[in-house]
Amino acid sequence: MTALEAPGLERQAERARRRVVLPFRRAGAFAYRYPLGALGASIIVVFMVLALFAPILAPYDARRSIALPLLAPSTDHLLGTDANGRDVLSRVLVGSQISLAVGFSVVLINVTLSTLLGLMAGYYQGVTDYIIQRSGEIWSAFPGLIALLLIVSILGAPATEGGNLLTIAWDMRNLIFAFSLGAVFGGSRLVRGVTLSLKNQDYVLAARSLGATGPHIVRRHLLPNVMPYVIVSATAGLGVVILAEAALSFLGLGVAPGTPSWGQDLSGRNRQFFDEALWVALAPGTAITLTVLGFNLFGDALRDMLDPRMRGSGRRRIRSDVADG
């Protein structure tokens, strides 16, 4: 190795080290500035890991009766059994797959379509804006729950035999479609409003005066500035979708009977035994609460971080809450 090669190798090693260390530094800085957001992110990561490895972690088949009904928590069944003799821990783990698969699928569809429609409506306006806005108003005229029930009753309650998250998402496509249809129009209104406020900014007007086409301006100038708002909305929307899926399953109108679902485990025969077997309701109820709380905390932190007016407010908010207490 020559003397000239050594500094070059050292610089490459330093760049590689920085690439490895930088994400951890950023995560540490985020946790310091937004501790509640870091708590929410930790909860999300835990449930995502549980969902990914649920088939391996679940000690029993979540769909089969494997013991006597309403057994109290023990070494054989850490969270007890439900009214049908199914292991509660196994059903909570497998149920996390359905909740997260539905939640992420709905949000992915919503982000894609609502961003596209909102950008088109806000930038081009005219007939395009009129059609998109009137379609959203027509959909909003129907009560959300009634519209969901109508779609699910027409398409049928979904069921799944488990597997990876992609397989479960495909099995849940009827439910995902029902949730996505209503969410798209609400998201497009948000994107449209942001686009309207951005389209007359100096950098957009300059690009237009230089001959940039509409698609180029939308892709290069508007989309990057719209995405922070979309990301914050999507993060908060995940918790809403998970809660809505649980509520629909609780009413018996979500997933098919017998399918592991947090909402369904709070309904049916189990409801008759909540007084004498609290663990039947406590496990899925806690899972729903923690998941929704995690997404809400993380979404609030993202909003504070991406909004210049709110930057640095994370720790100040905690200090003010402590002082008020």
PDB file of C-alpha atoms in Angstrom, residues 38-283:
ATOM      1  CA  ALA A  38     -39.907   7.935  20.828  1.00  0.00           C
ATOM      2  CA  LEU A  39     -42.188   6.025  23.199  1.00  0.00           C
ATOM      3  CA  GLY A  40     -44.820   5.810  20.470  1.00  0.00           C
ATOM      4  CA  ALA A  41     -42.240   4.636  17.925  1.00  0.00           C
ATOM      5  CA  SER A  42     -41.047   1.955  20.364  1.00  0.00           C
ATOM      6  CA  ILE A  43     -44.599   0.675  20.815  1.00  0.00           C
ATOM      7  CA  ILE A  44     -45.074   0.557  17.031  1.00  0.00           C
ATOM      8  CA  VAL A  45     -41.816  -1.357  16.523  1.00  0.00           C
ATOM      9  CA  VAL A  46     -42.746  -3.903  19.202  1.00  0.00           C
ATOM     10  CA  PHE A  47     -46.125  -4.629  17.632  1.00  0.00           C
ATOM     11  CA  MET A  48     -44.632  -4.781  14.136  1.00  0.00           C
ATOM     12  CA  VAL A  49     -42.099  -7.379  15.304  1.00  0.00           C
ATOM     13  CA  LEU A  50     -44.868  -9.353  17.019  1.00  0.00           C
ATOM     14  CA  ALA A  51     -46.962  -9.244  13.846  1.00  0.00           C
ATOM     15  CA  LEU A  52     -44.091 -10.325  11.593  1.00  0.00           C
ATOM     16  CA  PHE A  53     -43.176 -13.288  13.782  1.00  0.00           C
ATOM     17  CA  ALA A  54     -46.655 -14.124  15.109  1.00  0.00           C
ATOM     18  CA  PRO A  55     -46.799 -17.597  13.462  1.00  0.00           C
ATOM     19  CA  ILE A  56     -43.538 -18.482  15.235  1.00  0.00           C
ATOM     20  CA  LEU A  57     -44.272 -16.792  18.564  1.00  0.00           C
ATOM     21  CA  ALA A  58     -47.867 -18.025  18.947  1.00  0.00           C
ATOM     22  CA  PRO A  59     -47.721 -21.123  21.184  1.00  0.00           C
ATOM     23  CA  TYR A  60     -50.974 -22.619  19.837  1.00  0.00           C
ATOM     24  CA  ASP A  61     -53.236 -22.507  16.807  1.00  0.00           C
ATOM     25  CA  ALA A  62     -55.241 -19.312  17.301  1.00  0.00           C
ATOM     26  CA  ARG A  63     -58.286 -20.739  15.489  1.00  0.00           C
ATOM     27  CA  ARG A  64     -58.679 -24.031  17.353  1.00  0.00           C
ATOM     28  CA  SER A  65     -60.041 -24.886  20.775  1.00  0.00           C
ATOM     29  CA  ILE A  66     -57.091 -26.458  22.552  1.00  0.00           C
ATOM     30  CA  ALA A  67     -58.175 -26.396  26.222  1.00  0.00           C
ATOM     31  CA  LEU A  68     -61.107 -25.913  28.544  1.00  0.00           C
ATOM     32  CA  PRO A  69     -62.937 -22.591  28.203  1.00  0.00           C
ATOM     33  CA  LEU A  70     -62.049 -19.636  30.450  1.00  0.00           C
ATOM     34  CA  LEU A  71     -58.898 -21.070  31.980  1.00  0.00           C
ATOM     35  CA  ALA A  72     -57.094 -18.480  34.088  1.00  0.00           C
ATOM     36  CA  PRO A  73     -53.579 -17.392  33.068  1.00  0.00           C
ATOM     37  CA  SER A  74     -51.018 -20.086  33.858  1.00  0.00           C
ATOM     38  CA  THR A  75     -47.680 -21.416  32.655  1.00  0.00           C
ATOM     39  CA  ASP A  76     -49.444 -23.389  29.909  1.00  0.00           C
ATOM     40  CA  HIS A  77     -51.570 -20.433  28.805  1.00  0.00           C
ATOM     41  CA  LEU A  78     -49.890 -17.170  29.784  1.00  0.00           C
ATOM     42  CA  LEU A  79     -53.002 -15.073  29.093  1.00  0.00           C
ATOM     43  CA  GLY A  80     -55.566 -17.806  29.735  1.00  0.00           C
ATOM     44  CA  THR A  81     -58.182 -19.130  27.307  1.00  0.00           C
ATOM     45  CA  ASP A  82     -61.362 -17.551  25.967  1.00  0.00           C
ATOM     46  CA  ALA A  83     -64.971 -18.735  26.052  1.00  0.00           C
ATOM     47  CA  ASN A  84     -64.266 -21.168  23.203  1.00  0.00           C
ATOM     48  CA  GLY A  85     -61.145 -22.676  24.744  1.00  0.00           C
ATOM     49  CA  ARG A  86     -58.739 -20.862  22.415  1.00  0.00           C
ATOM     50  CA  ASP A  87     -55.415 -19.529  23.688  1.00  0.00           C
ATOM     51  CA  VAL A  88     -55.750 -15.770  24.262  1.00  0.00           C
ATOM     52  CA  LEU A  89     -52.043 -15.017  23.748  1.00  0.00           C
ATOM     53  CA  SER A  90     -52.042 -16.786  20.384  1.00  0.00           C
ATOM     54  CA  ARG A  91     -55.112 -14.866  19.263  1.00  0.00           C
ATOM     55  CA  VAL A  92     -53.641 -11.525  20.332  1.00  0.00           C
ATOM     56  CA  LEU A  93     -50.419 -12.241  18.422  1.00  0.00           C
ATOM     57  CA  VAL A  94     -52.165 -13.411  15.246  1.00  0.00           C
ATOM     58  CA  GLY A  95     -54.739 -10.635  15.596  1.00  0.00           C
ATOM     59  CA  SER A  96     -51.916  -8.094  15.421  1.00  0.00           C
ATOM     60  CA  GLN A  97     -51.209  -9.326  11.891  1.00  0.00           C
ATOM     61  CA  ILE A  98     -54.737  -8.533  10.747  1.00  0.00           C
ATOM     62  CA  SER A  99     -54.844  -5.133  12.446  1.00  0.00           C
ATOM     63  CA  LEU A 100     -51.491  -3.986  11.061  1.00  0.00           C
ATOM     64  CA  ALA A 101     -52.041  -5.528   7.612  1.00  0.00           C
ATOM     65  CA  VAL A 102     -55.367  -3.722   7.261  1.00  0.00           C
ATOM     66  CA  GLY A 103     -53.994  -0.490   8.735  1.00  0.00           C
ATOM     67  CA  PHE A 104     -50.872  -0.251   6.579  1.00  0.00           C
ATOM     68  CA  SER A 105     -52.703  -1.338   3.413  1.00  0.00           C
ATOM     69  CA  VAL A 106     -55.441   1.260   3.855  1.00  0.00           C
ATOM     70  CA  VAL A 107     -52.925   4.014   4.592  1.00  0.00           C
ATOM     71  CA  LEU A 108     -50.736   3.046   1.618  1.00  0.00           C
ATOM     72  CA  ILE A 109     -53.709   3.178  -0.752  1.00  0.00           C
ATOM     73  CA  ASN A 110     -54.948   6.373   0.860  1.00  0.00           C
ATOM     74  CA  VAL A 111     -51.572   8.126   0.617  1.00  0.00           C
ATOM     75  CA  THR A 112     -51.119   7.160  -3.034  1.00  0.00           C
ATOM     76  CA  LEU A 113     -54.581   8.075  -4.296  1.00  0.00           C
ATOM     77  CA  SER A 114     -55.280  11.071  -2.069  1.00  0.00           C
ATOM     78  CA  THR A 115     -51.915  12.647  -2.909  1.00  0.00           C
ATOM     79  CA  LEU A 116     -52.509  12.153  -6.630  1.00  0.00           C
ATOM     80  CA  LEU A 117     -56.076  13.482  -6.540  1.00  0.00           C
ATOM     81  CA  GLY A 118     -55.223  16.372  -4.217  1.00  0.00           C
ATOM     82  CA  LEU A 119     -52.302  17.528  -6.361  1.00  0.00           C
ATOM     83  CA  MET A 120     -54.413  17.350  -9.521  1.00  0.00           C
ATOM     84  CA  ALA A 121     -57.321  19.222  -7.935  1.00  0.00           C
ATOM     85  CA  GLY A 122     -55.146  21.890  -6.327  1.00  0.00           C
ATOM     86  CA  TYR A 123     -52.821  22.585  -9.235  1.00  0.00           C
ATOM     87  CA  TYR A 124     -55.051  22.206 -12.290  1.00  0.00           C
ATOM     88  CA  GLN A 125     -58.332  23.265 -10.637  1.00  0.00           C
ATOM     89  CA  GLY A 126     -61.151  23.854 -13.137  1.00  0.00           C
ATOM     90  CA  VAL A 127     -63.112  20.772 -14.205  1.00  0.00           C
ATOM     91  CA  THR A 128     -60.632  18.403 -12.533  1.00  0.00           C
ATOM     92  CA  ASP A 129     -61.045  20.118  -9.174  1.00  0.00           C
ATOM     93  CA  TYR A 130     -64.822  20.268  -9.580  1.00  0.00           C
ATOM     94  CA  ILE A 131     -65.193  16.532 -10.295  1.00  0.00           C
ATOM     95  CA  ILE A 132     -62.917  15.462  -7.434  1.00  0.00           C
ATOM     96  CA  GLN A 133     -64.474  17.825  -4.910  1.00  0.00           C
ATOM     97  CA  ARG A 134     -68.072  16.983  -5.820  1.00  0.00           C
ATOM     98  CA  SER A 135     -67.293  13.248  -5.669  1.00  0.00           C
ATOM     99  CA  GLY A 136     -65.903  13.715  -2.175  1.00  0.00           C
ATOM    100  CA  GLU A 137     -68.936  15.706  -1.080  1.00  0.00           C
ATOM    101  CA  ILE A 138     -71.310  13.036  -2.395  1.00  0.00           C
ATOM    102  CA  TRP A 139     -69.408  10.365  -0.474  1.00  0.00           C
ATOM    103  CA  SER A 140     -69.341  12.522   2.675  1.00  0.00           C
ATOM    104  CA  ALA A 141     -73.127  12.840   2.527  1.00  0.00           C
ATOM    105  CA  PHE A 142     -73.390   9.202   3.629  1.00  0.00           C
ATOM    106  CA  PRO A 143     -72.663   8.430   7.296  1.00  0.00           C
ATOM    107  CA  GLY A 144     -69.264   6.752   7.453  1.00  0.00           C
ATOM    108  CA  LEU A 145     -70.350   3.715   9.446  1.00  0.00           C
ATOM    109  CA  ILE A 146     -73.411   3.118   7.265  1.00  0.00           C
ATOM    110  CA  ALA A 147     -71.274   3.289   4.124  1.00  0.00           C
ATOM    111  CA  LEU A 148     -68.778   0.822   5.608  1.00  0.00           C
ATOM    112  CA  LEU A 149     -71.515  -1.598   6.605  1.00  0.00           C
ATOM    113  CA  LEU A 150     -73.066  -1.377   3.145  1.00  0.00           C
ATOM    114  CA  ILE A 151     -69.794  -2.128   1.355  1.00  0.00           C
ATOM    115  CA  VAL A 152     -68.854  -4.998   3.675  1.00  0.00           C
ATOM    116  CA  SER A 153     -72.332  -6.528   3.415  1.00  0.00           C
ATOM    117  CA  ILE A 154     -72.135  -6.407  -0.394  1.00  0.00           C
ATOM    118  CA  LEU A 155     -68.584  -7.747  -0.682  1.00  0.00           C
ATOM    119  CA  GLY A 156     -68.817 -10.173   2.241  1.00  0.00           C
ATOM    120  CA  ALA A 157     -66.909 -10.453   5.515  1.00  0.00           C
ATOM    121  CA  PRO A 158     -63.270 -11.392   4.853  1.00  0.00           C
ATOM    122  CA  ALA A 159     -61.477 -14.363   6.391  1.00  0.00           C
ATOM    123  CA  THR A 160     -57.857 -15.474   6.360  1.00  0.00           C
ATOM    124  CA  GLU A 161     -55.914 -18.613   7.144  1.00  0.00           C
ATOM    125  CA  GLY A 162     -52.879 -16.613   8.198  1.00  0.00           C
ATOM    126  CA  GLY A 163     -49.415 -16.452   6.668  1.00  0.00           C
ATOM    127  CA  ASN A 164     -47.296 -13.402   5.953  1.00  0.00           C
ATOM    128  CA  LEU A 165     -48.644  -9.863   6.067  1.00  0.00           C
ATOM    129  CA  LEU A 166     -49.008  -9.612   2.274  1.00  0.00           C
ATOM    130  CA  THR A 167     -51.138 -12.760   2.157  1.00  0.00           C
ATOM    131  CA  ILE A 168     -53.304 -11.518   5.008  1.00  0.00           C
ATOM    132  CA  ALA A 169     -53.695  -8.116   3.342  1.00  0.00           C
ATOM    133  CA  TRP A 170     -54.908  -9.825   0.156  1.00  0.00           C
ATOM    134  CA  ASP A 171     -57.362 -11.957   2.139  1.00  0.00           C
ATOM    135  CA  MET A 172     -58.635  -8.782   3.834  1.00  0.00           C
ATOM    136  CA  ARG A 173     -59.049  -6.894   0.532  1.00  0.00           C
ATOM    137  CA  ASN A 174     -62.812  -6.406   0.969  1.00  0.00           C
ATOM    138  CA  LEU A 175     -62.330  -4.698   4.313  1.00  0.00           C
ATOM    139  CA  ILE A 176     -59.346  -2.714   3.029  1.00  0.00           C
ATOM    140  CA  PHE A 177     -61.357  -1.487   0.042  1.00  0.00           C
ATOM    141  CA  ALA A 178     -64.212  -0.399   2.305  1.00  0.00           C
ATOM    142  CA  PHE A 179     -61.923   1.652   4.562  1.00  0.00           C
ATOM    143  CA  SER A 180     -59.874   3.078   1.688  1.00  0.00           C
ATOM    144  CA  LEU A 181     -62.846   4.397  -0.254  1.00  0.00           C
ATOM    145  CA  GLY A 182     -63.830   6.844   2.452  1.00  0.00           C
ATOM    146  CA  ALA A 183     -60.302   7.810   3.508  1.00  0.00           C
ATOM    147  CA  VAL A 184     -59.145   8.844   0.027  1.00  0.00           C
ATOM    148  CA  PHE A 185     -61.474  11.830  -0.311  1.00  0.00           C
ATOM    149  CA  GLY A 186     -60.613  13.199   3.126  1.00  0.00           C
ATOM    150  CA  GLY A 187     -56.900  12.949   2.404  1.00  0.00           C
ATOM    151  CA  SER A 188     -57.272  14.560  -1.017  1.00  0.00           C
ATOM    152  CA  ARG A 189     -58.881  17.642   0.560  1.00  0.00           C
ATOM    153  CA  LEU A 190     -55.847  18.069   2.822  1.00  0.00           C
ATOM    154  CA  VAL A 191     -53.411  17.756  -0.095  1.00  0.00           C
ATOM    155  CA  ARG A 192     -55.525  20.102  -2.228  1.00  0.00           C
ATOM    156  CA  GLY A 193     -55.449  22.792   0.452  1.00  0.00           C
ATOM    157  CA  VAL A 194     -51.665  22.569   0.824  1.00  0.00           C
ATOM    158  CA  THR A 195     -51.222  22.596  -2.965  1.00  0.00           C
ATOM    159  CA  LEU A 196     -53.347  25.734  -3.314  1.00  0.00           C
ATOM    160  CA  SER A 197     -51.130  27.514  -0.779  1.00  0.00           C
ATOM    161  CA  LEU A 198     -47.948  26.411  -2.582  1.00  0.00           C
ATOM    162  CA  LYS A 199     -48.808  26.877  -6.252  1.00  0.00           C
ATOM    163  CA  ASN A 200     -48.385  30.672  -6.100  1.00  0.00           C
ATOM    164  CA  GLN A 201     -45.056  30.592  -4.275  1.00  0.00           C
ATOM    165  CA  ASP A 202     -42.137  32.312  -6.001  1.00  0.00           C
ATOM    166  CA  TYR A 203     -40.236  29.127  -6.828  1.00  0.00           C
ATOM    167  CA  VAL A 204     -43.307  27.627  -8.531  1.00  0.00           C
ATOM    168  CA  LEU A 205     -43.965  30.808 -10.504  1.00  0.00           C
ATOM    169  CA  ALA A 206     -40.290  30.933 -11.512  1.00  0.00           C
ATOM    170  CA  ALA A 207     -40.379  27.341 -12.754  1.00  0.00           C
ATOM    171  CA  ARG A 208     -43.533  28.081 -14.722  1.00  0.00           C
ATOM    172  CA  SER A 209     -42.004  31.193 -16.301  1.00  0.00           C
ATOM    173  CA  LEU A 210     -38.998  29.124 -17.409  1.00  0.00           C
ATOM    174  CA  GLY A 211     -41.308  26.824 -19.342  1.00  0.00           C
ATOM    175  CA  ALA A 212     -41.642  23.929 -16.899  1.00  0.00           C
ATOM    176  CA  THR A 213     -44.655  21.743 -17.620  1.00  0.00           C
ATOM    177  CA  GLY A 214     -47.434  21.050 -15.122  1.00  0.00           C
ATOM    178  CA  PRO A 215     -46.378  17.442 -14.391  1.00  0.00           C
ATOM    179  CA  HIS A 216     -42.771  18.591 -13.885  1.00  0.00           C
ATOM    180  CA  ILE A 217     -43.806  21.304 -11.412  1.00  0.00           C
ATOM    181  CA  VAL A 218     -46.069  18.911  -9.540  1.00  0.00           C
ATOM    182  CA  ARG A 219     -43.385  16.217  -9.330  1.00  0.00           C
ATOM    183  CA  ARG A 220     -40.338  18.366  -8.579  1.00  0.00           C
ATOM    184  CA  HIS A 221     -41.714  21.306  -6.599  1.00  0.00           C
ATOM    185  CA  LEU A 222     -45.134  20.545  -5.117  1.00  0.00           C
ATOM    186  CA  LEU A 223     -44.915  16.852  -4.189  1.00  0.00           C
ATOM    187  CA  PRO A 224     -41.806  17.157  -1.935  1.00  0.00           C
ATOM    188  CA  ASN A 225     -43.425  20.033  -0.023  1.00  0.00           C
ATOM    189  CA  VAL A 226     -46.744  18.234   0.338  1.00  0.00           C
ATOM    190  CA  MET A 227     -45.280  14.964   1.638  1.00  0.00           C
ATOM    191  CA  PRO A 228     -44.583  16.119   5.246  1.00  0.00           C
ATOM    192  CA  TYR A 229     -48.286  16.850   5.700  1.00  0.00           C
ATOM    193  CA  VAL A 230     -49.191  13.528   4.076  1.00  0.00           C
ATOM    194  CA  ILE A 231     -46.794  11.589   6.327  1.00  0.00           C
ATOM    195  CA  VAL A 232     -48.180  13.141   9.505  1.00  0.00           C
ATOM    196  CA  SER A 233     -51.757  12.511   8.373  1.00  0.00           C
ATOM    197  CA  ALA A 234     -50.941   8.909   7.421  1.00  0.00           C
ATOM    198  CA  THR A 235     -49.319   8.160  10.785  1.00  0.00           C
ATOM    199  CA  ALA A 236     -52.340   9.432  12.695  1.00  0.00           C
ATOM    200  CA  GLY A 237     -54.636   7.656  10.230  1.00  0.00           C
ATOM    201  CA  LEU A 238     -53.069   4.286  11.017  1.00  0.00           C
ATOM    202  CA  GLY A 239     -54.355   4.427  14.570  1.00  0.00           C
ATOM    203  CA  VAL A 240     -57.801   5.465  13.355  1.00  0.00           C
ATOM    204  CA  VAL A 241     -57.991   2.566  10.877  1.00  0.00           C
ATOM    205  CA  ILE A 242     -56.879   0.005  13.463  1.00  0.00           C
ATOM    206  CA  LEU A 243     -59.475   1.293  15.918  1.00  0.00           C
ATOM    207  CA  ALA A 244     -62.178   1.305  13.216  1.00  0.00           C
ATOM    208  CA  GLU A 245     -61.343  -2.262  12.176  1.00  0.00           C
ATOM    209  CA  ALA A 246     -61.583  -3.396  15.791  1.00  0.00           C
ATOM    210  CA  ALA A 247     -64.905  -1.567  16.209  1.00  0.00           C
ATOM    211  CA  LEU A 248     -66.339  -3.118  13.055  1.00  0.00           C
ATOM    212  CA  SER A 249     -65.239  -6.604  14.128  1.00  0.00           C
ATOM    213  CA  PHE A 250     -66.664  -5.954  17.601  1.00  0.00           C
ATOM    214  CA  LEU A 251     -70.035  -5.302  15.952  1.00  0.00           C
ATOM    215  CA  GLY A 252     -69.712  -8.604  14.097  1.00  0.00           C
ATOM    216  CA  LEU A 253     -69.409  -6.873  10.723  1.00  0.00           C
ATOM    217  CA  GLY A 254     -65.653  -6.992  10.204  1.00  0.00           C
ATOM    218  CA  VAL A 255     -63.748 -10.224   9.719  1.00  0.00           C
ATOM    219  CA  ALA A 256     -65.512 -13.575   9.430  1.00  0.00           C
ATOM    220  CA  PRO A 257     -66.392 -15.401  12.685  1.00  0.00           C
ATOM    221  CA  GLY A 258     -63.495 -17.384  14.119  1.00  0.00           C
ATOM    222  CA  THR A 259     -60.827 -15.224  12.489  1.00  0.00           C
ATOM    223  CA  PRO A 260     -58.365 -13.926  15.109  1.00  0.00           C
ATOM    224  CA  SER A 261     -59.131 -10.243  15.548  1.00  0.00           C
ATOM    225  CA  TRP A 262     -58.779  -7.925  18.514  1.00  0.00           C
ATOM    226  CA  GLY A 263     -62.232  -6.471  17.978  1.00  0.00           C
ATOM    227  CA  GLN A 264     -63.904  -9.839  17.559  1.00  0.00           C
ATOM    228  CA  ASP A 265     -62.251 -11.180  20.714  1.00  0.00           C
ATOM    229  CA  LEU A 266     -64.102  -8.452  22.622  1.00  0.00           C
ATOM    230  CA  SER A 267     -67.475  -9.567  21.264  1.00  0.00           C
ATOM    231  CA  GLY A 268     -69.442 -12.769  20.777  1.00  0.00           C
ATOM    232  CA  ARG A 269     -69.500 -15.321  23.564  1.00  0.00           C
ATOM    233  CA  ASN A 270     -66.565 -13.667  25.323  1.00  0.00           C
ATOM    234  CA  ARG A 271     -68.708 -10.657  26.286  1.00  0.00           C
ATOM    235  CA  GLN A 272     -70.843 -12.831  28.555  1.00  0.00           C
ATOM    236  CA  PHE A 273     -67.876 -13.721  30.778  1.00  0.00           C
ATOM    237  CA  PHE A 274     -65.996 -10.438  31.204  1.00  0.00           C
ATOM    238  CA  ASP A 275     -66.980 -10.191  34.891  1.00  0.00           C
ATOM    239  CA  GLU A 276     -65.599 -13.606  35.819  1.00  0.00           C
ATOM    240  CA  ALA A 277     -62.774 -13.816  33.253  1.00  0.00           C
ATOM    241  CA  LEU A 278     -61.299 -10.336  32.958  1.00  0.00           C
ATOM    242  CA  TRP A 279     -58.254 -11.579  31.034  1.00  0.00           C
ATOM    243  CA  VAL A 280     -60.441 -12.350  28.015  1.00  0.00           C
ATOM    244  CA  ALA A 281     -61.110  -8.626  27.508  1.00  0.00           C
ATOM    245  CA  LEU A 282     -57.917  -7.233  29.031  1.00  0.00           C
ATOM    246  CA  ALA A 283     -55.479  -8.699  26.498  1.00  0.00           C
TER     247      ALA A 283
END
